[in-house]
Amino acid sequence: MEQQLPQFARELSPTEQQTIRTALTLLECQLREPGAAFTSSSSVRDWLRLQLATLDREAFTVLWLDNQHRLIASDTLFLGTINSITVHPREVVKAGLHHNAAAALLAHNHPSGEAEPSLADQRITERLKQALDLVDIRLLDHLVVGGMDIVSFAERGWL
């Protein structure tokens, strides 16, 4: 399956596009490697930067994990505008059940380049944690990508 390129890469030369495609594929394979824990791995952050950092509107992605915290699937569930996005907990839970996930990592971008989570980000994360808890899916982290910076809710003690 051909790796989907981030928006910025579509304006590069074919050789540069292939290099990015290869990097994304390698990172994704590394994330699926047996025994690779998924809590705050640098490869996860690199993959998220490549996927989300240069988007011109907000995107909300969930990485679904098994009991050993290995990647099952990644879903971009919602797309927003340049400064907002609407996230529906019901749809997140539905996707988690579809993948039979045991755990989840949430991620979204701020096109402004500012990675600092907003109060709305904190509120929706709490709602999603509560909803996922009801179906025994552990929420491990919510990562906010702003340019090359990434803020982790778990590292800040918010989860």
Tab-separated table of C-alpha atoms in Angstrom:
chain	number	residue	atom	x	y	z
A	1	MET	CA	0.000	0.000	0.000
A	2	GLU	CA	1.354	3.422	-0.987
A	3	GLN	CA	2.033	5.678	2.013
A	4	GLN	CA	-0.163	8.825	2.081
A	5	LEU	CA	1.972	11.966	1.903
A	6	PRO	CA	1.490	15.016	4.119
A	7	GLN	CA	0.177	18.076	2.275
A	8	PHE	CA	3.545	19.896	2.172
A	9	ALA	CA	5.248	16.948	0.465
A	10	ARG	CA	2.945	17.055	-2.542
A	11	GLU	CA	4.768	20.176	-3.767
A	12	LEU	CA	8.212	18.505	-3.682
A	13	SER	CA	10.032	16.717	-6.483
A	14	PRO	CA	9.218	13.026	-7.098
A	15	THR	CA	12.559	12.007	-5.549
A	16	GLU	CA	11.892	14.064	-2.419
A	17	GLN	CA	8.355	12.673	-2.214
A	18	GLN	CA	9.719	9.134	-2.380
A	19	THR	CA	12.200	9.901	0.407
A	20	ILE	CA	9.378	11.142	2.651
A	21	ARG	CA	7.203	8.145	1.718
A	22	THR	CA	10.064	5.827	2.681
A	23	ALA	CA	10.604	7.648	6.001
A	24	LEU	CA	6.907	7.430	6.880
A	25	THR	CA	6.826	3.728	6.010
A	26	LEU	CA	9.940	3.009	8.099
A	27	LEU	CA	8.571	4.912	11.077
A	28	GLU	CA	5.213	3.162	10.828
A	29	CYS	CA	6.917	-0.264	10.601
A	30	GLN	CA	9.009	0.649	13.641
A	31	LEU	CA	5.838	1.563	15.526
A	32	ARG	CA	4.325	-1.845	14.713
A	33	GLU	CA	7.447	-3.742	15.819
A	34	PRO	CA	6.710	-6.355	18.507
A	35	GLY	CA	7.815	-5.143	21.904
A	36	ALA	CA	8.013	-1.487	20.901
A	37	ALA	CA	6.243	0.307	23.741
A	38	PHE	CA	4.185	3.251	22.651
A	39	THR	CA	4.026	5.592	25.608
A	40	SER	CA	6.371	8.457	24.655
A	41	SER	CA	8.560	6.995	21.953
A	42	SER	CA	10.526	9.421	19.796
A	43	SER	CA	9.466	7.471	16.704
A	44	VAL	CA	5.811	8.184	17.554
A	45	ARG	CA	6.595	11.885	17.834
A	46	ASP	CA	8.554	11.864	14.566
A	47	TRP	CA	5.710	10.084	12.788
A	48	LEU	CA	3.148	12.535	14.175
A	49	ARG	CA	5.285	15.515	13.137
A	50	LEU	CA	5.480	14.176	9.578
A	51	GLN	CA	1.732	13.524	9.512
A	52	LEU	CA	0.393	16.635	11.252
A	53	ALA	CA	2.907	19.467	11.617
A	54	THR	CA	2.394	21.126	8.254
A	55	LEU	CA	-1.346	20.703	7.817
A	56	ASP	CA	-3.209	23.953	7.178
A	57	ARG	CA	-6.212	22.909	9.293
A	58	GLU	CA	-6.694	20.947	12.473
A	59	ALA	CA	-6.779	17.158	12.252
A	60	PHE	CA	-7.606	14.778	15.105
A	61	THR	CA	-5.886	11.396	14.933
A	62	VAL	CA	-6.095	8.371	17.207
A	63	LEU	CA	-3.443	5.667	17.382
A	64	TRP	CA	-5.123	2.436	18.464
A	65	LEU	CA	-2.970	0.005	20.451
A	66	ASP	CA	-3.170	-3.592	21.616
A	67	ASN	CA	-2.519	-4.846	25.178
A	68	GLN	CA	1.241	-4.621	24.648
A	69	HIS	CA	0.866	-1.027	23.359
A	70	ARG	CA	1.723	-1.964	19.789
A	71	LEU	CA	0.053	-0.119	16.941
A	72	ILE	CA	-3.125	-1.697	15.568
A	73	ALA	CA	-4.238	1.235	13.411
A	74	SER	CA	-4.192	4.987	13.094
A	75	ASP	CA	-7.362	6.902	12.282
A	76	THR	CA	-7.751	10.552	11.399
A	77	LEU	CA	-11.291	10.814	12.706
A	78	PHE	CA	-12.005	14.548	12.414
A	79	LEU	CA	-10.871	17.504	10.314
A	80	GLY	CA	-11.482	21.081	11.376
A	81	THR	CA	-10.620	24.608	10.356
A	82	ILE	CA	-7.471	26.656	10.873
A	83	ASN	CA	-8.241	27.162	14.566
A	84	SER	CA	-10.901	24.707	15.707
A	85	ILE	CA	-12.160	21.173	15.414
A	86	THR	CA	-15.242	19.355	16.671
A	87	VAL	CA	-14.544	15.962	18.249
A	88	HIS	CA	-17.408	13.570	18.990
A	89	PRO	CA	-16.645	11.086	21.813
A	90	ARG	CA	-19.208	8.624	20.434
A	91	GLU	CA	-17.296	8.342	17.143
A	92	VAL	CA	-13.979	7.882	18.952
A	93	VAL	CA	-15.417	5.062	21.083
A	94	LYS	CA	-17.005	3.471	18.007
A	95	ALA	CA	-13.640	3.458	16.190
A	96	GLY	CA	-11.865	1.988	19.225
A	97	LEU	CA	-14.366	-0.844	19.469
A	98	HIS	CA	-14.095	-1.453	15.719
A	99	HIS	CA	-10.333	-1.979	16.076
A	100	ASN	CA	-10.754	-3.991	19.294
A	101	ALA	CA	-8.218	-1.649	20.885
A	102	ALA	CA	-6.965	-1.940	24.442
A	103	ALA	CA	-5.394	1.530	24.541
A	104	ALA	CA	-5.285	4.790	22.612
A	105	LEU	CA	-3.039	7.759	21.963
A	106	LEU	CA	-4.795	10.922	20.840
A	107	ALA	CA	-3.068	13.508	18.687
A	108	HIS	CA	-4.054	16.701	16.962
A	109	ASN	CA	-2.287	19.649	15.438
A	110	HIS	CA	-2.420	23.392	15.860
A	111	PRO	CA	-1.798	24.967	12.426
A	112	SER	CA	-0.701	28.168	14.195
A	113	GLY	CA	2.488	26.348	15.194
A	114	GLU	CA	1.751	26.823	18.912
A	115	ALA	CA	1.704	23.426	20.653
A	116	GLU	CA	0.301	24.675	23.965
A	117	PRO	CA	-3.034	22.890	24.615
A	118	SER	CA	-6.101	25.071	24.962
A	119	LEU	CA	-8.714	24.770	27.700
A	120	ALA	CA	-11.005	23.197	25.068
A	121	ASP	CA	-8.276	20.591	24.357
A	122	GLN	CA	-8.120	19.756	28.050
A	123	ARG	CA	-11.913	19.471	28.339
A	124	ILE	CA	-12.354	17.180	25.327
A	125	THR	CA	-9.484	15.005	26.533
A	126	GLU	CA	-11.233	14.523	29.874
A	127	ARG	CA	-14.523	13.682	28.118
A	128	LEU	CA	-12.757	11.203	25.828
A	129	LYS	CA	-10.963	9.592	28.771
A	130	GLN	CA	-14.297	9.104	30.543
A	131	ALA	CA	-15.967	7.698	27.419
A	132	LEU	CA	-13.089	5.318	26.642
A	133	ASP	CA	-12.929	4.162	30.269
A	134	LEU	CA	-16.537	2.967	29.938
A	135	VAL	CA	-15.467	0.461	27.269
A	136	ASP	CA	-12.127	-0.480	28.896
A	137	ILE	CA	-9.874	1.375	26.448
A	138	ARG	CA	-7.017	3.071	28.326
A	139	LEU	CA	-6.173	6.595	27.219
A	140	LEU	CA	-2.379	6.775	27.442
A	141	ASP	CA	-1.748	10.282	26.151
A	142	HIS	CA	-2.944	13.222	24.095
A	143	LEU	CA	-0.209	14.840	22.018
A	144	VAL	CA	-0.614	18.331	20.572
A	145	VAL	CA	1.579	19.056	17.562
A	146	GLY	CA	2.466	22.672	16.859
A	147	GLY	CA	5.115	22.918	14.176
A	148	MET	CA	8.061	20.864	15.416
A	149	ASP	CA	6.966	21.099	19.073
A	150	ILE	CA	4.797	18.472	20.738
A	151	VAL	CA	3.114	18.796	24.136
A	152	SER	CA	2.189	15.601	25.982
A	153	PHE	CA	-0.751	15.586	28.409
A	154	ALA	CA	0.718	12.530	30.179
A	155	GLU	CA	4.111	14.199	30.669
A	156	ARG	CA	2.355	17.194	32.213
A	157	GLY	CA	0.460	14.930	34.611
A	158	TRP	CA	-2.922	15.749	33.068
A	159	LEU	CA	-3.822	12.086	32.450
